[in-house]
Amino acid sequence: EVQLQASGGGLVQPGGSLKLSCAASGFTFDDYAIGWFRQAPGKEREAVSCINNRGDTTYYADSVKGRFTISRDNANDMVYLQMNTLQPEDAAVYYCAANQEFISARQADYEYWGQGTQVTVSS
């Protein structure tokens, strides 16, 4: 059974940090690019950051460049998203997803999806 289990969300104040984790199982993890997507209330789901299967190519949405860092640990089938200087506009449910074809910011390219983890940014 394929699983992508996102965790690490929570409540932080503006300017704070969180590190999200995505634990993968049930597929050949190092054959897949992984993307982090988020969806805020009333908005469409959008790509936040993506990383290729080797971990040597990354993508960041303009809104998070310089603040977020994606990484992966293929030995442990894990992907991370370090989020710094969080702002209220970053509040959303964050999802990790897997794509066997190539690194992509297009959510239609992702075959497997997790259930997401809630990030709340509030004073």
Short mmCIF file of N, CA, C and O in Angstrom, two decimals:
data_model
loop_
_atom_site.label_atom_id
_atom_site.label_comp_id
_atom_site.label_asym_id
_atom_site.label_seq_id
_atom_site.Cartn_x
_atom_site.Cartn_y
_atom_site.Cartn_z
N GLU A 1 0.83 -1.18 0.00
CA GLU A 1 0.00 0.00 0.00
C GLU A 1 0.87 1.24 0.00
O GLU A 1 1.78 1.37 0.82
N VAL A 2 0.60 2.16 -0.91
CA VAL A 2 1.34 3.40 -0.99
C VAL A 2 0.87 4.34 0.10
O VAL A 2 -0.33 4.54 0.31
N GLN A 3 1.84 4.92 0.80
CA GLN A 3 1.53 5.91 1.83
C GLN A 3 2.48 7.08 1.74
O GLN A 3 3.68 6.90 1.51
N LEU A 4 1.94 8.27 1.92
CA LEU A 4 2.70 9.49 2.07
C LEU A 4 2.13 10.19 3.29
O LEU A 4 1.05 10.77 3.23
N GLN A 5 2.85 10.13 4.38
CA GLN A 5 2.34 10.62 5.66
C GLN A 5 3.02 11.92 6.03
O GLN A 5 4.18 11.93 6.44
N ALA A 6 2.29 13.01 5.87
CA ALA A 6 2.80 14.33 6.22
C ALA A 6 2.57 14.59 7.70
O ALA A 6 1.52 14.26 8.25
N SER A 7 3.55 15.22 8.32
CA SER A 7 3.44 15.56 9.73
C SER A 7 4.28 16.80 10.01
O SER A 7 5.05 17.25 9.17
N GLY A 8 4.14 17.32 11.20
CA GLY A 8 4.93 18.46 11.63
C GLY A 8 4.21 19.79 11.63
O GLY A 8 4.78 20.80 12.06
N GLY A 9 2.99 19.81 11.15
CA GLY A 9 2.23 21.05 11.17
C GLY A 9 1.84 21.44 12.57
O GLY A 9 1.96 20.67 13.53
N GLY A 10 1.37 22.67 12.70
CA GLY A 10 0.96 23.17 13.99
C GLY A 10 0.72 24.65 13.95
O GLY A 10 0.63 25.25 12.87
N LEU A 11 0.64 25.25 15.12
CA LEU A 11 0.40 26.68 15.27
C LEU A 11 1.70 27.39 15.59
O LEU A 11 2.41 27.01 16.54
N VAL A 12 2.02 28.40 14.80
CA VAL A 12 3.20 29.23 15.05
C VAL A 12 2.82 30.69 14.92
O VAL A 12 1.86 31.05 14.24
N GLN A 13 3.60 31.54 15.56
CA GLN A 13 3.42 32.98 15.42
C GLN A 13 4.08 33.46 14.13
O GLN A 13 5.00 32.82 13.62
N PRO A 14 3.62 34.58 13.58
CA PRO A 14 4.32 35.15 12.43
C PRO A 14 5.80 35.33 12.73
O PRO A 14 6.19 35.79 13.80
N GLY A 15 6.63 34.94 11.76
CA GLY A 15 8.07 34.98 11.94
C GLY A 15 8.65 33.69 12.48
O GLY A 15 9.88 33.53 12.49
N GLY A 16 7.82 32.77 12.88
CA GLY A 16 8.27 31.52 13.43
C GLY A 16 8.61 30.50 12.36
O GLY A 16 8.50 30.76 11.16
N SER A 17 8.99 29.31 12.81
CA SER A 17 9.43 28.24 11.91
C SER A 17 8.75 26.93 12.24
O SER A 17 8.37 26.67 13.39
N LEU A 18 8.62 26.11 11.23
CA LEU A 18 8.18 24.74 11.36
C LEU A 18 8.95 23.89 10.37
O LEU A 18 9.35 24.37 9.31
N LYS A 19 9.13 22.62 10.71
CA LYS A 19 9.70 21.66 9.77
C LYS A 19 8.70 20.54 9.54
O LYS A 19 8.36 19.81 10.47
N LEU A 20 8.24 20.43 8.32
CA LEU A 20 7.32 19.38 7.94
C LEU A 20 8.09 18.15 7.48
O LEU A 20 9.16 18.27 6.89
N SER A 21 7.52 16.99 7.73
CA SER A 21 8.10 15.73 7.29
C SER A 21 7.09 14.97 6.46
O SER A 21 5.88 15.08 6.67
N CYS A 22 7.59 14.20 5.52
CA CYS A 22 6.76 13.31 4.72
C CYS A 22 7.42 11.95 4.69
O CYS A 22 8.53 11.81 4.15
N ALA A 23 6.78 10.97 5.27
CA ALA A 23 7.29 9.61 5.31
C ALA A 23 6.61 8.80 4.22
O ALA A 23 5.38 8.71 4.17
N ALA A 24 7.41 8.21 3.35
CA ALA A 24 6.90 7.48 2.19
C ALA A 24 7.08 5.98 2.38
O ALA A 24 8.04 5.52 2.98
N SER A 25 6.15 5.22 1.82
CA SER A 25 6.25 3.77 1.82
C SER A 25 5.39 3.21 0.70
O SER A 25 4.47 3.86 0.21
N GLY A 26 5.68 1.97 0.29
CA GLY A 26 4.87 1.29 -0.69
C GLY A 26 5.24 1.55 -2.14
O GLY A 26 4.53 1.08 -3.04
N PHE A 27 6.31 2.27 -2.38
CA PHE A 27 6.79 2.50 -3.73
C PHE A 27 8.29 2.75 -3.69
O PHE A 27 8.86 2.98 -2.62
N THR A 28 8.92 2.71 -4.86
CA THR A 28 10.36 2.89 -4.93
C THR A 28 10.68 4.38 -4.82
O THR A 28 10.75 5.10 -5.81
N PHE A 29 10.90 4.80 -3.60
CA PHE A 29 10.99 6.20 -3.26
C PHE A 29 12.02 6.95 -4.10
O PHE A 29 11.76 8.06 -4.56
N ASP A 30 13.18 6.35 -4.31
CA ASP A 30 14.24 7.06 -5.02
C ASP A 30 14.03 7.11 -6.53
O ASP A 30 14.89 7.63 -7.25
N ASP A 31 12.92 6.59 -7.02
CA ASP A 31 12.52 6.77 -8.42
C ASP A 31 11.56 7.95 -8.61
O ASP A 31 11.21 8.27 -9.74
N TYR A 32 11.14 8.57 -7.53
CA TYR A 32 10.09 9.57 -7.58
C TYR A 32 10.56 10.95 -7.16
O TYR A 32 11.28 11.11 -6.17
N ALA A 33 10.13 11.95 -7.93
CA ALA A 33 10.20 13.32 -7.45
C ALA A 33 9.10 13.53 -6.42
O ALA A 33 8.04 12.89 -6.47
N ILE A 34 9.34 14.41 -5.48
CA ILE A 34 8.38 14.71 -4.43
C ILE A 34 8.06 16.20 -4.45
O ILE A 34 8.96 17.03 -4.57
N GLY A 35 6.80 16.51 -4.31
CA GLY A 35 6.37 17.89 -4.23
C GLY A 35 5.61 18.18 -2.96
O GLY A 35 4.92 17.31 -2.43
N TRP A 36 5.78 19.39 -2.47
CA TRP A 36 4.95 19.91 -1.39
C TRP A 36 3.95 20.90 -2.01
O TRP A 36 4.35 21.81 -2.75
N PHE A 37 2.69 20.71 -1.71
CA PHE A 37 1.62 21.58 -2.17
C PHE A 37 0.86 22.07 -0.95
O PHE A 37 0.87 21.44 0.10
N ARG A 38 0.18 23.19 -1.11
CA ARG A 38 -0.63 23.70 -0.01
C ARG A 38 -1.94 24.24 -0.52
O ARG A 38 -2.05 24.68 -1.67
N GLN A 39 -2.93 24.21 0.36
CA GLN A 39 -4.24 24.73 0.02
C GLN A 39 -4.78 25.49 1.22
O GLN A 39 -4.97 24.92 2.29
N ALA A 40 -5.02 26.76 1.01
CA ALA A 40 -5.62 27.62 2.02
C ALA A 40 -7.12 27.70 1.79
O ALA A 40 -7.60 27.47 0.67
N PRO A 41 -7.89 28.04 2.82
CA PRO A 41 -9.34 28.15 2.64
C PRO A 41 -9.70 29.11 1.52
O PRO A 41 -9.20 30.23 1.45
N GLY A 42 -10.57 28.66 0.63
CA GLY A 42 -11.03 29.50 -0.46
C GLY A 42 -10.08 29.63 -1.62
O GLY A 42 -10.38 30.38 -2.56
N LYS A 43 -8.95 28.94 -1.57
CA LYS A 43 -7.96 29.04 -2.63
C LYS A 43 -7.70 27.67 -3.27
O LYS A 43 -7.97 26.64 -2.67
N GLU A 44 -7.19 27.70 -4.48
CA GLU A 44 -6.78 26.48 -5.15
C GLU A 44 -5.49 25.95 -4.55
O GLU A 44 -4.67 26.72 -4.02
N ARG A 45 -5.30 24.65 -4.65
CA ARG A 45 -4.06 24.06 -4.20
C ARG A 45 -2.92 24.52 -5.10
O ARG A 45 -3.06 24.57 -6.33
N GLU A 46 -1.79 24.86 -4.50
CA GLU A 46 -0.67 25.37 -5.26
C GLU A 46 0.62 24.67 -4.87
O GLU A 46 0.79 24.21 -3.74
N ALA A 47 1.54 24.62 -5.82
CA ALA A 47 2.85 24.04 -5.56
C ALA A 47 3.67 24.99 -4.69
O ALA A 47 3.70 26.20 -4.93
N VAL A 48 4.33 24.44 -3.71
CA VAL A 48 5.21 25.19 -2.82
C VAL A 48 6.67 24.92 -3.15
O VAL A 48 7.46 25.85 -3.33
N SER A 49 7.03 23.65 -3.21
CA SER A 49 8.40 23.26 -3.45
C SER A 49 8.42 21.83 -3.95
O SER A 49 7.59 21.02 -3.57
N CYS A 50 9.39 21.52 -4.81
CA CYS A 50 9.54 20.18 -5.36
C CYS A 50 11.01 19.80 -5.39
O CYS A 50 11.88 20.67 -5.48
N ILE A 51 11.26 18.50 -5.37
CA ILE A 51 12.62 18.00 -5.41
C ILE A 51 12.65 16.74 -6.26
O ILE A 51 11.75 15.92 -6.20
N ASN A 52 13.68 16.61 -7.09
CA ASN A 52 13.77 15.45 -7.95
C ASN A 52 14.20 14.22 -7.17
O ASN A 52 14.51 14.28 -5.97
N ASN A 53 14.22 13.08 -7.86
CA ASN A 53 14.48 11.83 -7.16
C ASN A 53 15.87 11.77 -6.54
O ASN A 53 16.04 11.14 -5.48
N ARG A 54 16.84 12.38 -7.18
CA ARG A 54 18.21 12.38 -6.65
C ARG A 54 18.41 13.39 -5.53
O ARG A 54 19.36 13.27 -4.76
N GLY A 55 17.55 14.38 -5.47
CA GLY A 55 17.71 15.43 -4.48
C GLY A 55 18.67 16.52 -4.89
O GLY A 55 19.07 17.32 -4.04
N ASP A 56 19.02 16.59 -6.16
CA ASP A 56 19.98 17.59 -6.62
C ASP A 56 19.34 18.68 -7.48
O ASP A 56 20.06 19.54 -8.00
N THR A 57 18.02 18.65 -7.63
CA THR A 57 17.30 19.70 -8.33
C THR A 57 16.07 20.06 -7.53
O THR A 57 15.34 19.17 -7.08
N THR A 58 15.84 21.33 -7.34
CA THR A 58 14.70 21.78 -6.53
C THR A 58 13.95 22.89 -7.24
O THR A 58 14.47 23.57 -8.12
N TYR A 59 12.72 23.06 -6.83
CA TYR A 59 11.85 24.13 -7.29
C TYR A 59 11.22 24.79 -6.08
O TYR A 59 10.84 24.10 -5.12
N TYR A 60 11.09 26.11 -6.13
CA TYR A 60 10.39 26.85 -5.09
C TYR A 60 9.45 27.86 -5.72
O TYR A 60 9.82 28.55 -6.69
N ALA A 61 8.26 27.95 -5.20
CA ALA A 61 7.38 29.04 -5.59
C ALA A 61 8.01 30.37 -5.19
O ALA A 61 8.71 30.46 -4.18
N ASP A 62 7.76 31.39 -5.98
CA ASP A 62 8.34 32.70 -5.69
C ASP A 62 7.99 33.18 -4.29
O ASP A 62 8.79 33.85 -3.63
N SER A 63 6.81 32.83 -3.82
CA SER A 63 6.35 33.30 -2.53
C SER A 63 7.12 32.73 -1.35
O SER A 63 7.04 33.27 -0.25
N VAL A 64 7.86 31.63 -1.57
CA VAL A 64 8.57 31.00 -0.46
C VAL A 64 10.08 30.97 -0.66
O VAL A 64 10.80 30.53 0.25
N LYS A 65 10.57 31.44 -1.78
CA LYS A 65 12.01 31.44 -2.03
C LYS A 65 12.75 32.23 -0.95
O LYS A 65 12.34 33.33 -0.59
N GLY A 66 13.82 31.64 -0.46
CA GLY A 66 14.60 32.27 0.58
C GLY A 66 14.10 31.99 1.98
O GLY A 66 14.80 32.29 2.95
N ARG A 67 12.90 31.44 2.11
CA ARG A 67 12.33 31.14 3.42
C ARG A 67 12.16 29.65 3.66
O ARG A 67 12.29 29.19 4.79
N PHE A 68 11.83 28.90 2.61
CA PHE A 68 11.58 27.47 2.73
C PHE A 68 12.72 26.69 2.10
O PHE A 68 13.33 27.13 1.11
N THR A 69 13.00 25.51 2.63
CA THR A 69 14.02 24.63 2.07
C THR A 69 13.48 23.21 2.03
O THR A 69 13.05 22.67 3.06
N ILE A 70 13.51 22.61 0.85
CA ILE A 70 13.10 21.22 0.70
C ILE A 70 14.34 20.33 0.69
O ILE A 70 15.39 20.72 0.18
N SER A 71 14.22 19.15 1.26
CA SER A 71 15.31 18.19 1.26
C SER A 71 14.73 16.79 1.31
O SER A 71 13.56 16.60 1.63
N ARG A 72 15.56 15.81 0.99
CA ARG A 72 15.11 14.43 1.08
C ARG A 72 16.23 13.54 1.58
O ARG A 72 17.42 13.82 1.38
N ASP A 73 15.82 12.45 2.21
CA ASP A 73 16.73 11.45 2.73
C ASP A 73 16.29 10.12 2.15
O ASP A 73 15.39 9.46 2.69
N ASN A 74 16.89 9.74 1.04
CA ASN A 74 16.46 8.53 0.35
C ASN A 74 16.75 7.26 1.15
O ASN A 74 16.06 6.25 0.97
N ALA A 75 17.75 7.30 2.00
CA ALA A 75 18.05 6.14 2.82
C ALA A 75 16.92 5.82 3.79
O ALA A 75 16.75 4.67 4.20
N ASN A 76 16.13 6.84 4.14
CA ASN A 76 15.04 6.65 5.10
C ASN A 76 13.67 6.96 4.51
O ASN A 76 12.69 7.02 5.26
N ASP A 77 13.59 7.14 3.20
CA ASP A 77 12.32 7.41 2.51
C ASP A 77 11.59 8.60 3.13
O ASP A 77 10.39 8.53 3.41
N MET A 78 12.33 9.69 3.32
CA MET A 78 11.78 10.87 3.97
C MET A 78 12.03 12.11 3.12
O MET A 78 13.07 12.24 2.48
N VAL A 79 11.08 13.02 3.15
CA VAL A 79 11.21 14.35 2.56
C VAL A 79 10.84 15.37 3.62
O VAL A 79 9.94 15.13 4.43
N TYR A 80 11.53 16.49 3.59
CA TYR A 80 11.31 17.53 4.59
C TYR A 80 11.05 18.86 3.91
O TYR A 80 11.49 19.13 2.80
N LEU A 81 10.35 19.72 4.63
CA LEU A 81 10.18 21.11 4.21
C LEU A 81 10.41 21.99 5.43
O LEU A 81 9.57 22.06 6.33
N GLN A 82 11.57 22.62 5.46
CA GLN A 82 11.88 23.57 6.52
C GLN A 82 11.27 24.91 6.14
O GLN A 82 11.57 25.46 5.08
N MET A 83 10.42 25.44 7.00
CA MET A 83 9.70 26.68 6.73
C MET A 83 10.10 27.71 7.77
O MET A 83 9.84 27.52 8.96
N ASN A 84 10.73 28.77 7.32
CA ASN A 84 11.17 29.85 8.20
C ASN A 84 10.41 31.13 7.88
O ASN A 84 9.85 31.29 6.80
N THR A 85 10.45 32.04 8.82
CA THR A 85 9.82 33.35 8.67
C THR A 85 8.38 33.21 8.17
O THR A 85 7.96 33.86 7.21
N LEU A 86 7.65 32.35 8.83
CA LEU A 86 6.28 32.09 8.41
C LEU A 86 5.40 33.31 8.57
O LEU A 86 5.52 34.06 9.54
N GLN A 87 4.52 33.50 7.62
CA GLN A 87 3.59 34.61 7.60
C GLN A 87 2.16 34.08 7.53
O GLN A 87 1.94 32.93 7.16
N PRO A 88 1.19 34.91 7.88
CA PRO A 88 -0.20 34.44 7.83
C PRO A 88 -0.61 33.86 6.49
O PRO A 88 -1.42 32.93 6.44
N GLU A 89 -0.07 34.39 5.40
CA GLU A 89 -0.42 33.88 4.09
C GLU A 89 0.13 32.48 3.83
O GLU A 89 -0.25 31.84 2.83
N ASP A 90 1.01 31.98 4.68
CA ASP A 90 1.52 30.62 4.57
C ASP A 90 0.58 29.60 5.21
O ASP A 90 0.80 28.39 5.05
N ALA A 91 -0.40 30.05 5.94
CA ALA A 91 -1.32 29.14 6.61
C ALA A 91 -2.10 28.34 5.57
O ALA A 91 -2.69 28.91 4.65
N ALA A 92 -2.10 27.04 5.72
CA ALA A 92 -2.75 26.16 4.76
C ALA A 92 -2.59 24.72 5.24
O ALA A 92 -1.84 24.44 6.17
N VAL A 93 -3.29 23.82 4.58
CA VAL A 93 -2.99 22.41 4.69
C VAL A 93 -1.88 22.09 3.69
O VAL A 93 -2.02 22.41 2.51
N TYR A 94 -0.82 21.49 4.16
CA TYR A 94 0.32 21.15 3.32
C TYR A 94 0.31 19.67 3.00
O TYR A 94 0.20 18.83 3.90
N TYR A 95 0.44 19.36 1.72
CA TYR A 95 0.40 17.99 1.23
C TYR A 95 1.73 17.63 0.59
O TYR A 95 2.33 18.44 -0.11
N CYS A 96 2.17 16.40 0.78
CA CYS A 96 3.27 15.89 -0.01
C CYS A 96 2.73 14.92 -1.04
O CYS A 96 1.72 14.23 -0.82
N ALA A 97 3.38 14.88 -2.19
CA ALA A 97 2.93 14.07 -3.31
C ALA A 97 4.13 13.53 -4.07
O ALA A 97 5.21 14.12 -4.03
N ALA A 98 3.93 12.42 -4.78
CA ALA A 98 5.01 11.73 -5.48
C ALA A 98 4.71 11.64 -6.97
O ALA A 98 3.57 11.33 -7.37
N ASN A 99 5.74 11.85 -7.78
CA ASN A 99 5.64 11.90 -9.23
C ASN A 99 6.81 11.12 -9.82
O ASN A 99 7.96 11.50 -9.63
N GLN A 100 6.51 10.05 -10.55
CA GLN A 100 7.56 9.20 -11.09
C GLN A 100 8.20 9.76 -12.35
O GLN A 100 9.31 9.36 -12.70
N GLU A 101 7.54 10.69 -13.03
CA GLU A 101 8.00 11.11 -14.35
C GLU A 101 9.19 12.07 -14.28
O GLU A 101 10.23 11.83 -14.88
N PHE A 102 9.00 13.17 -13.54
CA PHE A 102 10.03 14.19 -13.48
C PHE A 102 9.63 15.22 -12.43
O PHE A 102 8.47 15.25 -11.99
N ILE A 103 10.57 16.07 -12.08
CA ILE A 103 10.24 17.16 -11.17
C ILE A 103 9.27 18.10 -11.87
O ILE A 103 9.45 18.48 -13.02
N SER A 104 8.22 18.47 -11.16
CA SER A 104 7.17 19.27 -11.76
C SER A 104 6.42 20.03 -10.68
O SER A 104 6.23 19.53 -9.57
N ALA A 105 5.99 21.24 -11.03
CA ALA A 105 5.13 22.02 -10.16
C ALA A 105 3.66 21.84 -10.50
O ALA A 105 2.81 22.47 -9.86
N ARG A 106 3.35 21.00 -11.46
CA ARG A 106 1.98 20.77 -11.89
C ARG A 106 1.39 19.62 -11.09
O ARG A 106 1.86 18.49 -11.18
N GLN A 107 0.36 19.90 -10.32
CA GLN A 107 -0.19 18.87 -9.46
C GLN A 107 -0.76 17.69 -10.22
O GLN A 107 -0.78 16.57 -9.70
N ALA A 108 -1.17 17.89 -11.48
CA ALA A 108 -1.69 16.79 -12.28
C ALA A 108 -0.62 15.75 -12.59
O ALA A 108 -0.95 14.62 -12.96
N ASP A 109 0.64 16.11 -12.46
CA ASP A 109 1.73 15.18 -12.73
C ASP A 109 2.01 14.23 -11.57
O ASP A 109 2.80 13.30 -11.71
N TYR A 110 1.37 14.45 -10.43
CA TYR A 110 1.66 13.67 -9.23
C TYR A 110 0.68 12.53 -9.06
O TYR A 110 -0.54 12.73 -9.04
N GLU A 111 1.23 11.35 -8.92
CA GLU A 111 0.43 10.12 -8.86
C GLU A 111 -0.09 9.82 -7.46
O GLU A 111 -1.23 9.37 -7.30
N TYR A 112 0.75 10.02 -6.46
CA TYR A 112 0.41 9.66 -5.09
C TYR A 112 0.34 10.91 -4.23
O TYR A 112 1.20 11.79 -4.33
N TRP A 113 -0.66 10.94 -3.36
CA TRP A 113 -0.87 12.08 -2.47
C TRP A 113 -1.11 11.62 -1.04
O TRP A 113 -1.77 10.61 -0.81
N GLY A 114 -0.58 12.38 -0.12
CA GLY A 114 -0.88 12.16 1.28
C GLY A 114 -2.08 12.98 1.72
O GLY A 114 -2.70 13.70 0.93
N GLN A 115 -2.41 12.87 3.00
CA GLN A 115 -3.60 13.53 3.54
C GLN A 115 -3.34 14.95 4.02
O GLN A 115 -4.29 15.71 4.24
N GLY A 116 -2.09 15.32 4.18
CA GLY A 116 -1.77 16.68 4.53
C GLY A 116 -1.64 16.93 6.02
O GLY A 116 -2.10 16.15 6.85
N THR A 117 -1.02 18.05 6.34
CA THR A 117 -0.85 18.49 7.71
C THR A 117 -1.14 19.98 7.79
O THR A 117 -0.74 20.75 6.91
N GLN A 118 -1.84 20.39 8.83
CA GLN A 118 -2.31 21.77 8.96
C GLN A 118 -1.22 22.67 9.53
O GLN A 118 -0.63 22.36 10.57
N VAL A 119 -0.99 23.78 8.86
CA VAL A 119 -0.10 24.83 9.35
C VAL A 119 -0.94 26.07 9.61
O VAL A 119 -1.61 26.57 8.70
N THR A 120 -0.89 26.56 10.83
CA THR A 120 -1.61 27.77 11.21
C THR A 120 -0.60 28.80 11.67
O THR A 120 0.28 28.51 12.48
N VAL A 121 -0.71 30.01 11.15
CA VAL A 121 0.19 31.10 11.49
C VAL A 121 -0.66 32.23 12.05
O VAL A 121 -1.43 32.85 11.33
N SER A 122 -0.51 32.48 13.33
CA SER A 122 -1.37 33.46 14.00
C SER A 122 -0.69 33.98 15.25
O SER A 122 0.05 33.26 15.92
N SER A 123 -0.98 35.23 15.57
CA SER A 123 -0.51 35.82 16.83
C SER A 123 -1.41 35.44 17.99
O SER A 123 -1.05 35.63 19.13
#
